């Protein structure tokens, strides 16, 4: 299908190719031309301003919706990126949803069900902090989670086939969304093992950040190579023109946020967004409404004058 927007036109070095050739080991966790903190903050500020205006147009146009998916290892900066990038956006036009371990009700449905219920309406920006991709990431690293999913008998016999089937389901869903007006952009925040170590230590050292740390985080950290394998396969299987992945270097937070904000802005700018235009008949009605309100004003003044006498 023809995507709503061609991601290749951005020329981003972080776009995950659509042909399955993404090599995660080569993906940088720092940008080649490391911008200064000041430059990154300025770039973010500019993008945030542009995004505010673009979101207003998206809302008024009421034809497309934008879905931003964020996936990353712990402490890569998902939450702060979402907060910083969307800081200027009208909260009424934006929905952020964080996906945690599935509830009993969610497990009673297929794995895409809970995602589908949280999709943004037309004119809105929806943000997924973690997403349906957990089903081919954390669940692939912990296949024992599948036991709770009550899949059909035999579904777990060939796990490689199960992940392939899930990629296919995800691709179909995202293509379907694009066909119906949802622009999907997916960000993998690529933090290094060493930077995660530093950030975990920071969470342990700073009492105001202690709550962010859980012992489980270290268990997942210990499974790093398996996560990377799962990420590489998932990104390769699901980066497509209508739902591209961007692998954003995440060791430098300000630079990462600016890069994400820029991609979001440039994608929206590439859409055919318009403020609704009124028909001639509606325009003529505006003149009638105006005349009526003006007449009311004159009558009101007269009445006031009369009272004062
Ligand atoms: P933070 O980065 O602040 O720790 P978080 O996104 O890690 O935030 P947590 O509440 O710590 O939030 O963790 C949510 C957990 O839920 C993650 O470990 C994630 O892997 C897990 N999870 C999300 N979706 C699924 C799923 N479909 N199946 C199993 N586990 C899931
Ligand atoms: Mg966590």
Coordinates of N, CA, C and O in Angstrom, one line a residue, residues 119-226:
X119 N -6.3 2.9 21.0 CA -5.9 3.6 19.8 C -6.5 5.0 19.8 O -7.6 5.2 20.2
X120 N -5.7 6.0 19.3 CA -6.2 7.4 19.3 C -7.4 7.6 18.3 O -7.4 6.9 17.2
X121 N -8.3 8.4 18.7 CA -9.4 8.8 17.7 C -8.8 9.7 16.6 O -7.8 10.3 16.8
X122 N -9.6 9.9 15.6 CA -9.2 10.8 14.5 C -8.9 12.2 15.1 O -9.6 12.6 16.0
X123 N -7.9 12.8 14.6 CA -7.5 14.2 15.1 C -6.7 14.1 16.4 O -6.3 15.2 16.8
X124 N -6.4 13.0 17.0 CA -5.7 12.9 18.2 C -4.3 12.3 18.1 O -4.1 11.5 17.1
X125 N -3.5 12.5 19.1 CA -2.2 11.9 19.1 C -2.3 10.8 20.2 O -2.7 11.2 21.4
X126 N -2.0 9.6 19.9 CA -2.0 8.5 20.9 C -0.5 8.1 21.2 O 0.2 8.0 20.2
X127 N -0.2 7.9 22.4 CA 1.2 7.5 22.7 C 1.1 6.2 23.5 O 0.4 6.1 24.5
X128 N 1.9 5.2 23.0 CA 2.0 4.0 23.7 C 3.3 3.9 24.4 O 4.4 3.8 23.7
X129 N 3.3 3.9 25.7 CA 4.5 3.7 26.5 C 4.6 2.2 26.8 O 3.9 1.7 27.6
X130 N 5.4 1.5 26.0 CA 5.4 0.0 25.8 C 4.1 -0.2 25.0 O 3.2 0.6 24.9
X131 N 3.9 -1.4 24.5 CA 2.9 -1.6 23.5 C 2.7 -3.1 23.2 O 3.2 -3.9 23.9
X132 N 2.0 -3.4 22.1 CA 1.8 -4.7 21.6 C 3.1 -5.4 21.3 O 3.2 -6.6 21.3
X133 N 4.2 -4.6 21.2 CA 5.5 -5.2 20.9 C 6.0 -6.0 22.1 O 6.9 -6.9 21.9
X134 N 5.5 -5.7 23.3 CA 6.0 -6.5 24.5 C 5.7 -8.0 24.2 O 6.4 -8.9 24.7
X135 N 4.7 -8.3 23.4 CA 4.3 -9.7 23.1 C 5.3 -10.4 22.3 O 5.3 -11.7 22.2
X136 N 6.3 -9.7 21.6 CA 7.3 -10.4 20.9 C 8.7 -10.0 21.5 O 9.7 -10.3 20.9
X137 N 8.7 -9.3 22.6 CA 9.9 -8.9 23.3 C 10.0 -9.5 24.6 O 10.6 -10.6 24.7
X138 N 9.4 -9.0 25.6 CA 9.5 -9.6 27.0 C 8.9 -11.0 27.0 O 9.5 -11.9 27.6
X139 N 7.9 -11.2 26.2 CA 7.3 -12.6 26.2 C 8.2 -13.6 25.4 O 8.3 -14.7 25.8
X140 N 8.9 -13.1 24.5 CA 9.9 -14.0 23.8 C 11.0 -14.3 24.7 O 11.5 -15.4 24.7
X141 N 11.5 -13.3 25.5 CA 12.6 -13.6 26.4 C 12.1 -14.5 27.5 O 12.9 -15.3 28.1
X142 N 10.8 -14.3 27.9 CA 10.2 -15.2 28.9 C 9.1 -16.0 28.4 O 7.9 -15.7 28.7
X143 N 9.4 -17.0 27.6 CA 8.3 -17.7 26.9 C 7.3 -18.4 27.9 O 6.2 -18.7 27.6
X144 N 7.8 -18.5 29.2 CA 6.9 -19.1 30.2 C 5.6 -18.2 30.4 O 4.6 -18.7 30.9
X145 N 5.7 -16.9 30.0 CA 4.5 -16.0 30.1 C 3.4 -16.5 29.2 O 2.2 -16.2 29.5
X146 N 3.8 -17.3 28.2 CA 2.7 -17.8 27.3 C 1.8 -18.7 27.9 O 0.6 -18.9 27.5
X147 N 2.3 -19.4 29.0 CA 1.4 -20.3 29.7 C 0.1 -19.7 30.2 O -0.9 -20.3 30.2
X148 N 0.2 -18.4 30.6 CA -0.9 -17.7 31.1 C -1.9 -17.2 30.0 O -2.9 -16.6 30.3
X149 N -1.5 -17.4 28.8 CA -2.2 -16.8 27.7 C -3.3 -17.7 27.1 O -4.1 -17.3 26.2
X150 N -3.4 -18.9 27.6 CA -4.5 -19.8 27.2 C -4.6 -19.9 25.6 O -5.7 -19.8 25.1
X151 N -3.5 -20.1 25.0 CA -3.5 -20.2 23.5 C -4.1 -21.6 23.1 O -4.1 -22.5 23.9
X152 N -4.5 -21.7 21.8 CA -5.0 -23.0 21.4 C -3.9 -24.1 21.6 O -2.7 -23.8 21.6
X153 N -4.4 -25.3 21.8 CA -3.4 -26.4 22.0 C -2.5 -26.5 20.8 O -2.9 -26.3 19.6
X154 N -1.2 -26.7 21.1 CA -0.2 -26.9 20.0 C 0.4 -25.5 19.6 O 1.4 -25.5 18.9
X155 N -0.2 -24.4 20.0 CA 0.3 -23.1 19.5 C 1.7 -22.8 20.0 O 2.4 -22.1 19.4
X156 N 2.1 -23.5 21.1 CA 3.4 -23.2 21.7 C 4.4 -24.3 21.3 O 5.6 -24.2 21.8
X157 N 4.0 -25.2 20.4 CA 4.9 -26.3 20.1 C 6.2 -25.8 19.3 O 7.3 -26.3 19.5
X158 N 5.9 -24.8 18.4 CA 7.0 -24.3 17.6 C 7.1 -22.8 17.9 O 6.3 -22.0 17.3
X159 N 8.0 -22.4 18.8 CA 8.0 -21.0 19.2 C 8.4 -20.1 18.1 O 7.9 -19.0 18.0
X160 N 9.4 -20.5 17.3 CA 9.8 -19.6 16.2 C 8.6 -19.3 15.3 O 8.5 -18.1 14.9
X161 N 7.8 -20.3 15.1 CA 6.6 -20.1 14.2 C 5.6 -19.1 14.9 O 5.0 -18.3 14.3
X162 N 5.6 -19.2 16.3 CA 4.6 -18.4 17.0 C 5.1 -16.9 16.9 O 4.2 -16.0 16.6
X163 N 6.4 -16.6 17.0 CA 6.8 -15.2 16.9 C 6.6 -14.7 15.5 O 6.1 -13.6 15.3
X164 N 6.8 -15.6 14.5 CA 6.6 -15.2 13.1 C 5.1 -14.8 12.9 O 4.8 -13.8 12.2
X165 N 4.3 -15.6 13.5 CA 2.8 -15.4 13.3 C 2.5 -14.1 14.0 O 1.6 -13.3 13.5
X166 N 3.1 -13.8 15.1 CA 2.8 -12.5 15.8 C 3.3 -11.3 15.0 O 2.6 -10.3 14.9
X167 N 4.4 -11.5 14.4 CA 4.9 -10.3 13.6 C 3.9 -10.1 12.5 O 3.6 -9.0 12.1
X168 N 3.4 -11.2 11.9 CA 2.5 -11.1 10.8 C 1.2 -10.4 11.2 O 0.7 -9.5 10.6
X169 N 0.7 -10.7 12.4 CA -0.5 -10.1 13.0 C -0.3 -8.6 13.2 O -1.1 -7.8 12.9
X170 N 0.9 -8.3 13.7 CA 1.2 -6.9 14.0 C 1.3 -6.1 12.7 O 0.7 -5.0 12.6
X171 N 2.0 -6.7 11.7 CA 2.1 -6.0 10.4 C 0.7 -5.7 9.8 O 0.4 -4.7 9.4
X172 N -0.1 -6.8 9.9 CA -1.5 -6.6 9.3 C -2.2 -5.5 10.0 O -2.9 -4.7 9.4
X173 N -2.2 -5.5 11.4 CA -2.9 -4.5 12.1 C -2.4 -3.1 11.8 O -3.2 -2.2 11.5
X174 N -1.1 -3.0 11.7 CA -0.6 -1.6 11.5 C -0.9 -1.2 10.1 O -1.2 0.0 9.8
X175 N -0.9 -2.1 9.1 CA -1.2 -1.7 7.8 C -2.7 -1.3 7.7 O -3.1 -0.3 7.0
X176 N -3.5 -2.1 8.4 CA -4.9 -1.8 8.4 C -5.2 -0.4 9.0 O -6.0 0.4 8.5
X177 N -4.4 -0.1 10.1 CA -4.6 1.2 10.7 C -4.2 2.3 9.7 O -4.9 3.4 9.6
X178 N -3.1 2.1 9.0 CA -2.6 3.2 8.1 C -3.6 3.4 7.0 O -4.0 4.5 6.6
X179 N -4.2 2.3 6.5 CA -5.2 2.4 5.4 C -6.4 3.2 5.9 O -7.1 3.8 5.1
X180 N -6.6 3.2 7.2 CA -7.8 3.9 7.7 C -7.4 5.2 8.4 O -8.2 5.8 9.1
X181 N -6.2 5.7 8.1 CA -5.9 7.1 8.5 C -5.1 7.2 9.8 O -4.9 8.4 10.3
X182 N -4.5 6.1 10.4 CA -3.7 6.3 11.5 C -2.2 6.3 11.0 O -1.8 5.3 10.4
X183 N -1.5 7.3 11.4 CA -0.1 7.4 11.1 C 0.7 6.8 12.2 O 0.5 7.2 13.4
X184 N 1.4 5.7 12.0 CA 2.1 5.0 13.1 C 3.6 5.3 13.0 O 4.2 5.1 11.9
X185 N 4.2 5.8 14.1 CA 5.6 6.0 14.1 C 6.1 5.2 15.4 O 5.6 5.4 16.5
X186 N 7.2 4.4 15.2 CA 7.6 3.6 16.4 C 9.1 4.0 16.7 O 9.9 4.1 15.8
X187 N 9.3 4.2 18.0 CA 10.7 4.6 18.4 C 11.2 3.5 19.3 O 10.6 3.1 20.3
X188 N 12.4 3.0 19.0 CA 13.2 2.2 19.9 C 14.3 3.1 20.5 O 15.1 3.6 19.7
X189 N 14.3 3.3 21.8 CA 15.3 4.2 22.4 C 16.4 3.3 22.7 O 16.3 2.4 23.7
X190 N 17.5 3.4 22.0 CA 18.6 2.5 22.1 C 19.7 3.0 23.1 O 20.6 3.7 22.8
X191 N 19.5 2.5 24.3 CA 20.5 2.8 25.4 C 21.5 1.7 25.5 O 21.2 0.5 25.2
X192 N 22.7 2.1 25.9 CA 23.8 1.1 26.0 C 23.7 0.4 27.4 O 23.2 1.0 28.3
X193 N 24.3 -0.7 27.4 CA 24.4 -1.5 28.7 C 25.1 -0.7 29.8 O 24.7 -0.6 30.9
X194 N 26.1 0.0 29.4 CA 26.9 0.8 30.3 C 26.1 2.0 30.8 O 26.1 2.3 32.0
X195 N 25.4 2.7 29.9 CA 24.6 3.8 30.3 C 23.5 3.4 31.2 O 23.1 4.1 32.2
X196 N 22.9 2.2 31.0 CA 21.8 1.7 31.8 C 22.4 1.5 33.2 O 21.8 1.8 34.2
X197 N 23.6 0.9 33.3 CA 24.2 0.7 34.6 C 24.4 2.0 35.4 O 24.0 2.1 36.6
X198 N 24.8 3.0 34.7 CA 25.0 4.3 35.4 C 23.6 4.9 35.9 O 23.5 5.4 37.0
X199 N 22.6 4.7 35.0 CA 21.3 5.3 35.4 C 20.7 4.5 36.5 O 20.0 5.0 37.4
X200 N 20.9 3.2 36.5 CA 20.4 2.4 37.7 C 21.1 2.8 39.0 O 20.4 2.9 40.0
X201 N 22.4 3.0 38.9 CA 23.1 3.4 40.1 C 22.6 4.8 40.6 O 22.4 5.0 41.8
X202 N 22.3 5.6 39.6 CA 21.7 6.9 40.0 C 20.4 6.8 40.7 O 20.1 7.5 41.7
X203 N 19.6 5.8 40.2 CA 18.3 5.6 40.8 C 18.5 5.1 42.3 O 17.7 5.3 43.1
X204 N 19.6 4.3 42.5 CA 19.8 3.8 43.8 C 20.4 4.8 44.7 O 20.1 4.8 45.9
X205 N 21.2 5.7 44.2 CA 21.9 6.7 45.0 C 21.0 7.9 45.4 O 21.1 8.5 46.4
X206 N 20.0 8.2 44.5 CA 19.2 9.4 44.7 C 17.8 8.9 45.3 O 17.0 8.3 44.7
X207 N 17.6 9.3 46.6 CA 16.4 8.8 47.3 C 15.1 9.2 46.5 O 14.1 8.4 46.5
X208 N 15.1 10.3 45.8 CA 13.9 10.7 45.1 C 13.7 9.8 43.8 O 12.6 9.9 43.2
X209 N 14.7 9.0 43.5 CA 14.5 8.1 42.3 C 14.5 6.6 42.7 O 14.3 5.8 41.9
X210 N 14.6 6.4 44.1 CA 14.6 5.0 44.5 C 13.4 4.2 44.0 O 13.5 3.0 43.6
X211 N 12.3 4.8 44.0 CA 11.0 4.2 43.7 C 11.0 3.6 42.2 O 10.3 2.7 41.9
X212 N 11.9 4.2 41.4 CA 11.9 3.8 40.0 C 12.6 2.5 39.8 O 12.6 1.9 38.7
X213 N 13.4 2.1 40.9 CA 14.2 0.9 40.7 C 13.5 -0.3 41.3 O 12.9 -0.2 42.4
X214 N 13.5 -1.5 40.6 CA 13.0 -2.7 41.2 C 14.0 -3.8 40.9 O 14.7 -3.8 39.9
X215 N 14.0 -4.8 41.8 CA 15.0 -5.8 41.7 C 14.9 -6.5 40.4 O 15.9 -7.0 39.8
X216 N 13.6 -6.6 39.9 CA 13.4 -7.3 38.6 C 14.1 -6.6 37.4 O 14.5 -7.3 36.5
X217 N 14.4 -5.3 37.6 CA 15.1 -4.6 36.5 C 16.5 -5.2 36.3 O 17.0 -5.3 35.2
X218 N 17.1 -5.7 37.4 CA 18.4 -6.3 37.3 C 18.3 -7.7 36.6 O 19.2 -8.1 35.8
X219 N 17.2 -8.4 36.9 CA 17.0 -9.7 36.2 C 17.0 -9.5 34.7 O 17.6 -10.2 33.9
X220 N 16.2 -8.5 34.3 CA 16.0 -8.2 32.8 C 17.3 -7.8 32.2 O 17.7 -8.1 31.1
X221 N 18.0 -7.0 33.0 CA 19.4 -6.5 32.5 C 20.3 -7.7 32.3 O 21.0 -7.7 31.3
X222 N 20.2 -8.7 33.1 CA 21.0 -9.9 32.9 C 20.6 -10.7 31.7 O 21.4 -11.5 31.2
X223 N 19.5 -10.4 31.1 CA 19.0 -11.1 29.9 C 19.2 -10.2 28.7 O 18.7 -10.4 27.6
X224 N 20.1 -9.2 28.8 CA 20.3 -8.2 27.7 C 20.5 -8.8 26.3 O 19.8 -8.4 25.4
X225 N 21.4 -9.7 26.2 CA 21.6 -10.3 24.8 C 20.4 -10.9 24.2 O 20.1 -10.7 23.0
X226 N 19.6 -11.5 25.0 CA 18.3 -12.1 24.5 C 17.3 -11.0 24.1 O 16.6 -11.1 23.2

